[in-house]
mmCIF file of C-alpha atoms in Angstrom:
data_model
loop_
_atom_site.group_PDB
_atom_site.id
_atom_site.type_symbol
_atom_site.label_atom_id
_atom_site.label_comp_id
_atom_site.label_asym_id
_atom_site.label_seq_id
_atom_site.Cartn_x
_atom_site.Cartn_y
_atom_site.Cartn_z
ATOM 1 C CA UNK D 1 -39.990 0.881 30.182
ATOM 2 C CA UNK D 2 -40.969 4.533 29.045
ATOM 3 C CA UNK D 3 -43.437 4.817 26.761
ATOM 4 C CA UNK D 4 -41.652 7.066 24.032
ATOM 5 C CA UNK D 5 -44.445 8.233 22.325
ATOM 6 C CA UNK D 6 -45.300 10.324 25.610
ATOM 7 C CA UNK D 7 -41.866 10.807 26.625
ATOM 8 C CA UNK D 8 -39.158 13.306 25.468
ATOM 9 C CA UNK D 9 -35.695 14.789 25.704
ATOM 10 C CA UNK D 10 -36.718 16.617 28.671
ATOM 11 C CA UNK D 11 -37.198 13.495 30.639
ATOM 12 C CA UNK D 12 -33.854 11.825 29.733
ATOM 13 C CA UNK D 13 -32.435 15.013 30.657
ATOM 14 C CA UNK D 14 -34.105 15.021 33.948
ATOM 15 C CA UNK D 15 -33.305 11.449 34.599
ATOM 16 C CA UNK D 16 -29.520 11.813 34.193
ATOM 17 C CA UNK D 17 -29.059 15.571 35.552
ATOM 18 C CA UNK D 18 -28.274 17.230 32.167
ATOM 19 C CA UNK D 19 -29.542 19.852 30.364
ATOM 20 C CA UNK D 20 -31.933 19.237 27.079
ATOM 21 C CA UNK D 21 -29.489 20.841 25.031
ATOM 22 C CA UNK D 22 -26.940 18.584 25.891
ATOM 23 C CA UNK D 23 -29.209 15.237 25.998
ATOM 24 C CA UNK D 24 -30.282 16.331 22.260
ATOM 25 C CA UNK D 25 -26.475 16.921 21.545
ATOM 26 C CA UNK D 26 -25.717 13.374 22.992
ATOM 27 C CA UNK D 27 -28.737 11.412 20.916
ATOM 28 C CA UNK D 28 -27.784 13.463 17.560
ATOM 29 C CA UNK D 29 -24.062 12.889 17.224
ATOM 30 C CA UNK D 30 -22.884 16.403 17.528
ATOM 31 C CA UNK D 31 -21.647 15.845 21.250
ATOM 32 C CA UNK D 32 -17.833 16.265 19.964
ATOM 33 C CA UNK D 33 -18.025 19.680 18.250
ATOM 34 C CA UNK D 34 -20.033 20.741 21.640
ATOM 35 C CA UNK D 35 -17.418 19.349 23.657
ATOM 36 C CA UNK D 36 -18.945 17.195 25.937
ATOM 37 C CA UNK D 37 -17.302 14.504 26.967
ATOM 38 C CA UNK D 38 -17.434 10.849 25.740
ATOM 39 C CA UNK D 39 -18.483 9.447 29.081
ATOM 40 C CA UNK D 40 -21.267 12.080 29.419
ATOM 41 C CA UNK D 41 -22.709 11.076 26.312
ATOM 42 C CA UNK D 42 -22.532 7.504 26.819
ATOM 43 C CA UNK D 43 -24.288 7.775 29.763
ATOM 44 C CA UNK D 44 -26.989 9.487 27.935
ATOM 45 C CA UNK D 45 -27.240 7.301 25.137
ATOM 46 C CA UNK D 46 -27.451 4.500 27.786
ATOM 47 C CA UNK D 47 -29.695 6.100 29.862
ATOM 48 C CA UNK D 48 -32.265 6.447 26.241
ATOM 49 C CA UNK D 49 -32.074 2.792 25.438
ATOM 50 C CA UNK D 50 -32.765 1.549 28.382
ATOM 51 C CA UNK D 51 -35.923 3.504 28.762
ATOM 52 C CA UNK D 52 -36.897 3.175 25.024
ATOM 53 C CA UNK D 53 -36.544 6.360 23.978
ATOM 54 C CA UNK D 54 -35.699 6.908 19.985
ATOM 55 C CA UNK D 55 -35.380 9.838 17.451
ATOM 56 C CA UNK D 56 -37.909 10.018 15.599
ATOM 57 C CA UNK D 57 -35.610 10.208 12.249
ATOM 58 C CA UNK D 58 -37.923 11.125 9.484
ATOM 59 C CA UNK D 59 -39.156 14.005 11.284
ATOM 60 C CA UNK D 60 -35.831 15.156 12.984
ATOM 61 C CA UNK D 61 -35.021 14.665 8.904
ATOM 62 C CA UNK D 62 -37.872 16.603 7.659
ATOM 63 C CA UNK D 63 -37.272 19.090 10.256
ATOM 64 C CA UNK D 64 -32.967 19.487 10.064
ATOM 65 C CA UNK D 65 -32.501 17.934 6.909
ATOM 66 C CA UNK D 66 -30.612 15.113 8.442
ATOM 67 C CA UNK D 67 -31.129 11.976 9.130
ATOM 68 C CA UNK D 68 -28.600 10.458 11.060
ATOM 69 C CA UNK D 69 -28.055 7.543 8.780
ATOM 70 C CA UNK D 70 -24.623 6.733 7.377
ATOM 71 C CA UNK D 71 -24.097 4.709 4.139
ATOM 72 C CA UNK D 72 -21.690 2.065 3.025
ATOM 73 C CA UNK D 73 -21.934 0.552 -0.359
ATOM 74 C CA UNK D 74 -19.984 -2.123 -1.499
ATOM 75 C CA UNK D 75 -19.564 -5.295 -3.944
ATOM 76 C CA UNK D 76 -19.890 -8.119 -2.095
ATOM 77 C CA UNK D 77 -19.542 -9.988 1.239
ATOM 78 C CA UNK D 78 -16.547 -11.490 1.611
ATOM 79 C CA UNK D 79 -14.163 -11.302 4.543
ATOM 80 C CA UNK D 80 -12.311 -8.419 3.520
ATOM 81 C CA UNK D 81 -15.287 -6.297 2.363
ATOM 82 C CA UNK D 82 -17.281 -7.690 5.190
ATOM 83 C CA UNK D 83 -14.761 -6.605 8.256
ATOM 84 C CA UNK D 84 -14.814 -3.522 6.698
ATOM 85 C CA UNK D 85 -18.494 -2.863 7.229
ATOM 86 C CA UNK D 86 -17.739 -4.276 10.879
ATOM 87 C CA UNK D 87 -15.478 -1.653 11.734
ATOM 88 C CA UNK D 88 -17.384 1.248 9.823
ATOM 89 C CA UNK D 89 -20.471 0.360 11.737
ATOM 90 C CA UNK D 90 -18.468 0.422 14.638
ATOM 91 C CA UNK D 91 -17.540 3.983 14.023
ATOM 92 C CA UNK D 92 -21.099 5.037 12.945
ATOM 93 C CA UNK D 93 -22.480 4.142 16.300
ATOM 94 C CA UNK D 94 -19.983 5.297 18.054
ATOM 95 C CA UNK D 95 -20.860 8.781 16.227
ATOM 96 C CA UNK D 96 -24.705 8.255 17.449
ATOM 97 C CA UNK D 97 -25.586 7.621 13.875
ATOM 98 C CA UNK D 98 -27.022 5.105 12.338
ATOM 99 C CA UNK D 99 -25.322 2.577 9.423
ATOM 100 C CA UNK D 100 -26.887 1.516 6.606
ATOM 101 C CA UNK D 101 -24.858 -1.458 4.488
ATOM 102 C CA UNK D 102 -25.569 -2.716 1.341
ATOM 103 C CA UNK D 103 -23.751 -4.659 -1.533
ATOM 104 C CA UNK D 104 -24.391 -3.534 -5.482
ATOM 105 C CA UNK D 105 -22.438 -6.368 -6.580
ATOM 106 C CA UNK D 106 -19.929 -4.579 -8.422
ATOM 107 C CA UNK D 107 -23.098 -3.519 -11.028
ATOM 108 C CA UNK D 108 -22.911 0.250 -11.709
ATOM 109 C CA UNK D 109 -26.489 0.846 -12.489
ATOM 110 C CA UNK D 110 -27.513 -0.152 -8.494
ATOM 111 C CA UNK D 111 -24.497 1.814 -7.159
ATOM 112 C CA UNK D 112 -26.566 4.871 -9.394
ATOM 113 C CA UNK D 113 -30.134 3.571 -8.331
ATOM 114 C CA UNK D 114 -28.558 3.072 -4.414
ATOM 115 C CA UNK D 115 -27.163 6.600 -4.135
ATOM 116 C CA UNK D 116 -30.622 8.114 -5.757
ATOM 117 C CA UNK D 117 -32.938 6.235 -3.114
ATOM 118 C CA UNK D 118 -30.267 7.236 -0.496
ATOM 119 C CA UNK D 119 -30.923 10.770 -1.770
ATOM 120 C CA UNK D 120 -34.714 10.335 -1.585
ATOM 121 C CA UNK D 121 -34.297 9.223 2.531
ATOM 122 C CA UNK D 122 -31.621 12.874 3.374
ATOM 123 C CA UNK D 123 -28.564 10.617 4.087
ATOM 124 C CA UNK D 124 -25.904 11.871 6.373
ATOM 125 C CA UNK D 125 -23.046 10.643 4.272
ATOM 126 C CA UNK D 126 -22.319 7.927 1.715
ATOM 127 C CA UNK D 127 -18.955 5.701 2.349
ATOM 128 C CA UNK D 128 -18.360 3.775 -1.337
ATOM 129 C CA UNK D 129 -16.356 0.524 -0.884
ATOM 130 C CA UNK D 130 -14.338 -1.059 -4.458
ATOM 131 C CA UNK D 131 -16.960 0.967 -7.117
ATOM 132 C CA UNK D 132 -16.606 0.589 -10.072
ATOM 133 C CA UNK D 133 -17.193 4.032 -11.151
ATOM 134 C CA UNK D 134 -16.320 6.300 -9.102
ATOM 135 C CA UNK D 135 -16.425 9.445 -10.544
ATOM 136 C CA UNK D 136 -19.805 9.162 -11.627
ATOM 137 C CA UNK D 137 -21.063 8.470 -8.251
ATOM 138 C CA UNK D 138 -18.630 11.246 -6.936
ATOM 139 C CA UNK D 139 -20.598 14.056 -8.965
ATOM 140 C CA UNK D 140 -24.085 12.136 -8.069
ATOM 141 C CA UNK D 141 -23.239 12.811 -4.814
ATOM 142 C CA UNK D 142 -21.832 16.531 -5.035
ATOM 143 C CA UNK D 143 -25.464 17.234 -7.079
ATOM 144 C CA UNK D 144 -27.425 15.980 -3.693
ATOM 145 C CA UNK D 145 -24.781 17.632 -1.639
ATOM 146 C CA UNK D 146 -24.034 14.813 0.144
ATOM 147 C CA UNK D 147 -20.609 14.259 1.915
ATOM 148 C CA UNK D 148 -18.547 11.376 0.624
ATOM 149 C CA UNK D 149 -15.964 9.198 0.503
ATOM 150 C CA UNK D 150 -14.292 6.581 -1.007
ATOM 151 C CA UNK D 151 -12.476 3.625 0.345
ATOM 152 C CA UNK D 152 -10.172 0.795 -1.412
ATOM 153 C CA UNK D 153 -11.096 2.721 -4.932
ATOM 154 C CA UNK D 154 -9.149 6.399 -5.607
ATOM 155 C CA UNK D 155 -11.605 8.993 -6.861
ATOM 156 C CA UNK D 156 -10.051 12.384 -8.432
ATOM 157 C CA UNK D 157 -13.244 13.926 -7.413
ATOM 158 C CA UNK D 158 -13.548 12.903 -3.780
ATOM 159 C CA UNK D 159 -11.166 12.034 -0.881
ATOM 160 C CA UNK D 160 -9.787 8.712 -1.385
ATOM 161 C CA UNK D 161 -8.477 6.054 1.123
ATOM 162 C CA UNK D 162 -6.555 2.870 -0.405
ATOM 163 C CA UNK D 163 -4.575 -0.185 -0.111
ATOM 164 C CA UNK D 164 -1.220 0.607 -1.421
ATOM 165 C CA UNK D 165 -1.981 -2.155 -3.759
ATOM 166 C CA UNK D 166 1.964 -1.489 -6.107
ATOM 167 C CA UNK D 167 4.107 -1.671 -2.964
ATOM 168 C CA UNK D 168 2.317 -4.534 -1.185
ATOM 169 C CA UNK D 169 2.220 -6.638 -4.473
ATOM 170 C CA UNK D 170 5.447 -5.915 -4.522
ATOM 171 C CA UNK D 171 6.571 -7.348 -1.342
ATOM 172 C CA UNK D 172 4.035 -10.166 -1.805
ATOM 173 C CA UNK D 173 5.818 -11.015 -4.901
ATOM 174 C CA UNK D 174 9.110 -11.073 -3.561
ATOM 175 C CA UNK D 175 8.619 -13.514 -0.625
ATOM 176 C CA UNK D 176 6.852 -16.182 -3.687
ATOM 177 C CA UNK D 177 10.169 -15.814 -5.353
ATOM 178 C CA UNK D 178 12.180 -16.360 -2.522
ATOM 179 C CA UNK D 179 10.509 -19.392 -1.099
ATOM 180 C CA UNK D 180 10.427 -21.177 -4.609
ATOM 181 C CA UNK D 181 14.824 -21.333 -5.142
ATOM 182 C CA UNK D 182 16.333 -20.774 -8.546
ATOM 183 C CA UNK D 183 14.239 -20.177 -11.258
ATOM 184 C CA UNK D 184 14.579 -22.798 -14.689
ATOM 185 C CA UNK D 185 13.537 -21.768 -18.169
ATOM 186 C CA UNK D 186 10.267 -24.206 -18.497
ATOM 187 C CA UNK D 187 6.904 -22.478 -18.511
ATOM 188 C CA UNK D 188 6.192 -23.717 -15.019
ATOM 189 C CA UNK D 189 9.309 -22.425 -13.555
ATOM 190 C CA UNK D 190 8.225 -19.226 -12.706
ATOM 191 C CA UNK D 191 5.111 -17.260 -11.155
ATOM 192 C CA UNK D 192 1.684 -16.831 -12.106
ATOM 193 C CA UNK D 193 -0.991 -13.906 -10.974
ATOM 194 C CA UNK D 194 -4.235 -15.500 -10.757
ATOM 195 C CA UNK D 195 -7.333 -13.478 -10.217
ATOM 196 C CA UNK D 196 -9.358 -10.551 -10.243
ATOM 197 C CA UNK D 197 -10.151 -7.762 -13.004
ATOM 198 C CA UNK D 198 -7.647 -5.810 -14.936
ATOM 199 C CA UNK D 199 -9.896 -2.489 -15.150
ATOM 200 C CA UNK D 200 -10.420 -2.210 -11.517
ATOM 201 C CA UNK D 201 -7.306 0.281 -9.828
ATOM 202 C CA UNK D 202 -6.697 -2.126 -7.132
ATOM 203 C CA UNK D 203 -6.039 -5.522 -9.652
ATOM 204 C CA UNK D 204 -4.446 -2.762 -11.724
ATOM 205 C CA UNK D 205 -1.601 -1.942 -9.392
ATOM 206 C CA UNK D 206 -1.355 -5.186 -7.828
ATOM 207 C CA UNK D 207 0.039 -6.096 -10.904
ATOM 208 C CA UNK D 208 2.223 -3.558 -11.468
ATOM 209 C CA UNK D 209 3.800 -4.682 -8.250
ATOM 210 C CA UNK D 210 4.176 -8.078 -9.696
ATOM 211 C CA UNK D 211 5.677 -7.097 -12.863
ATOM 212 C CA UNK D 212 8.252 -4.655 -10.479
ATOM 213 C CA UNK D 213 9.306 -7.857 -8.794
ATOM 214 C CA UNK D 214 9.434 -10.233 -11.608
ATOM 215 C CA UNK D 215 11.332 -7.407 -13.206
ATOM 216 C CA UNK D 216 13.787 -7.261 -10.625
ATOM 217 C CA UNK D 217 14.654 -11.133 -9.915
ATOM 218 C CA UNK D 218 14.353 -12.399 -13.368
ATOM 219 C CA UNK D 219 13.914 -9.314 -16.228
ATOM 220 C CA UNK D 220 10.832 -10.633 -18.065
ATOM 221 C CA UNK D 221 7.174 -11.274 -17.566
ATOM 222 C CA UNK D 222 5.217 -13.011 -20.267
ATOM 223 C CA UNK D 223 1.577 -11.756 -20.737
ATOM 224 C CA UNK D 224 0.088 -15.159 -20.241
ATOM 225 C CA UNK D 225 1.517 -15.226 -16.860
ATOM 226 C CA UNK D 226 -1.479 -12.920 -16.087
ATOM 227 C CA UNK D 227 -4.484 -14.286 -15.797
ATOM 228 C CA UNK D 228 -6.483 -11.853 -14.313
ATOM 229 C CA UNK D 229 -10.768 -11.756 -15.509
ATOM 230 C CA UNK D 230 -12.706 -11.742 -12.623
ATOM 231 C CA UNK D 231 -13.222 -12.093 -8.981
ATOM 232 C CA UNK D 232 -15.044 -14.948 -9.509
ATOM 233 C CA UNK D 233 -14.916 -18.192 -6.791
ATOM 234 C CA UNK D 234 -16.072 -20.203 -9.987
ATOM 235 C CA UNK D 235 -13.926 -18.818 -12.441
ATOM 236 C CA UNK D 236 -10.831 -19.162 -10.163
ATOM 237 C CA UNK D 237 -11.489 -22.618 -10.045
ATOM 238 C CA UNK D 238 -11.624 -23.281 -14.037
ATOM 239 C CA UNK D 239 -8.656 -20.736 -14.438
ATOM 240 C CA UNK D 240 -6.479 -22.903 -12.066
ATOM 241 C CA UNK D 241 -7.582 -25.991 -13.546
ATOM 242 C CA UNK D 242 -7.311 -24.948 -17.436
ATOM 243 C CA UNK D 243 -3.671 -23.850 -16.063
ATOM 244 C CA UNK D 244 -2.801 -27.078 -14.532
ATOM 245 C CA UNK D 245 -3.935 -28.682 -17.504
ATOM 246 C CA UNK D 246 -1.655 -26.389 -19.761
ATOM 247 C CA UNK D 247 1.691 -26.599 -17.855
ATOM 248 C CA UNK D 248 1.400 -30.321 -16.955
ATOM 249 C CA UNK D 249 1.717 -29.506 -13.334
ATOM 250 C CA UNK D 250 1.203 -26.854 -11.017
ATOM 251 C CA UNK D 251 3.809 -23.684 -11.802
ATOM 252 C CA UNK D 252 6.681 -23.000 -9.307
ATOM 253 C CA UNK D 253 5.097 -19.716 -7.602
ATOM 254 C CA UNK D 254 1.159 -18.710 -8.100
ATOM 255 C CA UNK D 255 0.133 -14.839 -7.113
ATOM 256 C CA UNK D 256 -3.514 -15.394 -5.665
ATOM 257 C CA UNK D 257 -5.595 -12.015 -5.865
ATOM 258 C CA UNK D 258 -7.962 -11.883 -3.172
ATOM 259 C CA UNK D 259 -9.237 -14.505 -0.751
ATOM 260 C CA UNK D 260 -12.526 -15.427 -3.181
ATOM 261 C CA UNK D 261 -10.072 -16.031 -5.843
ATOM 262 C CA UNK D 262 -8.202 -18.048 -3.171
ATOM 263 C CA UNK D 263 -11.321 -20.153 -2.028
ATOM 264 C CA UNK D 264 -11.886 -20.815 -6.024
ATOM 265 C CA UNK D 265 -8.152 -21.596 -6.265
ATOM 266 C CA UNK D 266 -8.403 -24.135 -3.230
ATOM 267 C CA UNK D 267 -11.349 -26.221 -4.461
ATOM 268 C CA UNK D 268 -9.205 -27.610 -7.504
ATOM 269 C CA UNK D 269 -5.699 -27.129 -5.004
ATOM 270 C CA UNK D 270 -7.171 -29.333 -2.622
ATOM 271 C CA UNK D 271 -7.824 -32.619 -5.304
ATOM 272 C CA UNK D 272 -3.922 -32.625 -5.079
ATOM 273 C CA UNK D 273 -1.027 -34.885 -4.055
ATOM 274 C CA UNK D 274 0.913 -33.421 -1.012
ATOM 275 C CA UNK D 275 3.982 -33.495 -3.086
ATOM 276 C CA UNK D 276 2.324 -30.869 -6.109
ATOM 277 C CA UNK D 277 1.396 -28.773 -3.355
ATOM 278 C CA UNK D 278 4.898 -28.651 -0.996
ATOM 279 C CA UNK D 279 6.781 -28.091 -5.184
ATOM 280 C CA UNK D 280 4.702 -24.664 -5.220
ATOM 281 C CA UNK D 281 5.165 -21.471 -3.618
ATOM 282 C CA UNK D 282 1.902 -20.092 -3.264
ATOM 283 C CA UNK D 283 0.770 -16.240 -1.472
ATOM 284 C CA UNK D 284 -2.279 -14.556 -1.449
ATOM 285 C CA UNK D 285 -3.192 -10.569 -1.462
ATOM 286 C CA UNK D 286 -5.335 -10.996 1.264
ATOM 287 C CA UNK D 287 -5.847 -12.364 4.968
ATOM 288 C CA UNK D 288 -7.263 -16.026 5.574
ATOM 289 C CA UNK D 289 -6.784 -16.671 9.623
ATOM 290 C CA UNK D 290 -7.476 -20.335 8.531
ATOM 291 C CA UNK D 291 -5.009 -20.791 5.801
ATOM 292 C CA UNK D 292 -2.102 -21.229 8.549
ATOM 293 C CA UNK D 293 -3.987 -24.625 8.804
ATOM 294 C CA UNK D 294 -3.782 -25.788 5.310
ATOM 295 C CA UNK D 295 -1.782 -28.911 4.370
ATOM 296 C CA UNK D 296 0.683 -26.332 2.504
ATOM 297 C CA UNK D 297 2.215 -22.533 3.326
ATOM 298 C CA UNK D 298 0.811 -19.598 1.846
ATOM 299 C CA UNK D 299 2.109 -16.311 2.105
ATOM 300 C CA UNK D 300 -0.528 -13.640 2.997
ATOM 301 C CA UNK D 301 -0.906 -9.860 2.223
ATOM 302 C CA UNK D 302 -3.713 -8.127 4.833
ATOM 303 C CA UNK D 303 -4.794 -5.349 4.250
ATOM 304 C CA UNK D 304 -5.442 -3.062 7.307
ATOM 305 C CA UNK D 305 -9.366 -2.766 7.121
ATOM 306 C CA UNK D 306 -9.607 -0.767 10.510
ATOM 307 C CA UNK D 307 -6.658 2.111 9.358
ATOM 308 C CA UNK D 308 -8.818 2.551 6.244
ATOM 309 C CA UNK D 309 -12.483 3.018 7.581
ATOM 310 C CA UNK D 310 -11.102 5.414 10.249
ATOM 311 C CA UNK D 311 -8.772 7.759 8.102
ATOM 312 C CA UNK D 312 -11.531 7.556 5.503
ATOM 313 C CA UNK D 313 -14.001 9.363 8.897
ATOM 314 C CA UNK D 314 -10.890 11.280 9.381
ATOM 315 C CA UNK D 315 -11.182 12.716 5.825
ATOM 316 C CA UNK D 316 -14.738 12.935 5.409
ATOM 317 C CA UNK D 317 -15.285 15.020 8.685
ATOM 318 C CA UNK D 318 -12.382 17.310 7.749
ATOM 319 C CA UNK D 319 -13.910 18.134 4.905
ATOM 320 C CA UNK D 320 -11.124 17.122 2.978
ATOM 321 C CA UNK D 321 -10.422 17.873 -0.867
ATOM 322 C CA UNK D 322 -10.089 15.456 -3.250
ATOM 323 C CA UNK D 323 -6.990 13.566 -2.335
ATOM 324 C CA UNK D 324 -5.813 10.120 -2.381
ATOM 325 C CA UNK D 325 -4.410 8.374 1.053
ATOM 326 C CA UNK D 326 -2.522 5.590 1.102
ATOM 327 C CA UNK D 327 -2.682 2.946 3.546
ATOM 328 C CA UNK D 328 0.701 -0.125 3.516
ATOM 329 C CA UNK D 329 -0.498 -3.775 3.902
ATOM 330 C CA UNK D 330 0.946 -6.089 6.407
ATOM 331 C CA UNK D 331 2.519 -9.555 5.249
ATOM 332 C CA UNK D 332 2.049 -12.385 7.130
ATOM 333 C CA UNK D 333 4.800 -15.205 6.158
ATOM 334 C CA UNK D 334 3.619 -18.876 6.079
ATOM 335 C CA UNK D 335 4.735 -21.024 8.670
ATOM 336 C CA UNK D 336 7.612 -23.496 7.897
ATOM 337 C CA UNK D 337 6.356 -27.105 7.171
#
């Protein structure tokens, strides 16, 4: 292995028959806008790691004023947050840059303390993932001058790349109704949203789209059909349960936002006889492989995590205005029992 701390660009270069200038193009990212091609710079990047050489960031930082690191920030780990961070590191690397991933748990004082140490360290760019205030970080970010973006969470201040939350709720909606039959006039015959917080844009719409579609089939939605607090795996699980309790009986359709609402939903779900279960018609906005393997059908709403991370890079190096892209989920029907 080379020792890196004698070696240099000028050796890579020499190694694989390419100029410096094009070796330091390769290892800094910038390969596209110098038109090399992709193969090239593979080669080179291969060639580097498998004689240990590395950039020396902090001083390529002190020296350029860039680092080549690449931040995402977002609330949690669950499946959907998590593949996102799978596919933007994916397109970091792929960029020669580096990622850097880290969840602020939905509290807006670290998203503020994040984005200041991120600051402190010359960050590339900063990808924000469901904030919850946007703005603020938006015009924390244009003080640094530091390129950003903002993904599942529109921004008027920065380019914006979402879930069409309205329309998919929508269609979500829809296919509950229409696997549940004629509706009665009892408090359980009918649908309930169950899950995640009002003041966030993406629970927001979501149940706009519900109220569209209960609009449409039956003309009325009572406010305590939404029950809609928190993201919360242990809160799902008393909300379900306190509702249960309060109808009697599980209602005739149930509007599950998000799959940690859905694991909180299943805990109480799965104490039940098979006959409660097959008597509701249940769909969730959000993607579970697994749940085709549950003892009862569940209509799914995915939301397309790859489309998002790579039009929000599309808009980001484009230098795009502030602007708001919108991205259609896919529905995935429950099998027939």
């Amino acid at each position: 292995m080379l020792d890196n701390s004698k070696k240099t660009i000028y050796d890579i270069a020499k190694r694989v028959g390419a100029s410096p200038s094009t070796v330091s193009a390769a290892l800094n990212g910038t390969w596209k806008k110098r038109r090399i091609s992709e193969a090239t710079a593979t080669r080179i990047i291969a060639a580097a790691q498998e004689h240990g050489y590395s950039v020396n960031l902090q001083a390529r930082a002190l020296r350029t004023s860039r680092s080549d690191l690449v931040a995402l920030l977002m609330p949690e780990y669950n499946r959907f947050f998590s593949s996102i961070a799978q596919t933007f590191s994916a397109e970091v690397r792929a960029r020669g840059q580096c990622p850097i991933i880290i969840s602020t748990a939905r509290n807006p004082d670290e998203e503020r303390a994040t984005v200041a140490d991120l600051t402190a360290w010359s960050i590339d760019a900063i990808f924000f993932v469901g904030s919850v205030a946007p703005e603020e970080l938006s015009r924390q970010c244009q003080a640094a001058k530091i390129p950003h973006v903002f993904v599942d969470q529109p921004c008027a201040l920065a380019p914006s790349v979402v879930t069409d939350s309205r329309n998919g709720a929508t269609i979500l909606t829809h296919e509950i109704i229409s696997s549940m039959g004629p509706f009665g006039s009892g408090p359980r015959d009918t649908v309930y949203f169950l899950g995640g917080d009002q003041l966030l844009p993406s629970t927001a719409k979501r149940i706009e789209g519900f109220r569209d579609a209960m609009y449409a089939h039956v003309g009325r939605v009572e406010p305590t059909q939404i029950l809609a607090y928190t993201y919360d795996i242990d809160a799902a699980t008393k909300t379900i349960s306190e509702l249960y309790d309060r109808l009697g009986g599980l209602p005739r359709g149930l509007f599950i936002n998000s799959d940690s609402v859905f694991e909180g939903a299943l805990r109480f779900l799965a104490t039940l006889p098979e006959e409660e279960l097959a008597a509701c018609a249940i769909g969730c906005f959000d993607y579970e492989p697994l749940g085709q393997l549950l003892r009862f059908p569940v209509h799914m709403m995915r939301q397309r995590h790859k489309m998002l991370v790579q039009r929000a890079f599309a808009l980001l190096e484009s230098n795009s205005p502030p602007f708001i892209e919108m991205v259609q989920p896919e529905l995935y029907r429950a099998l027939k029992r």
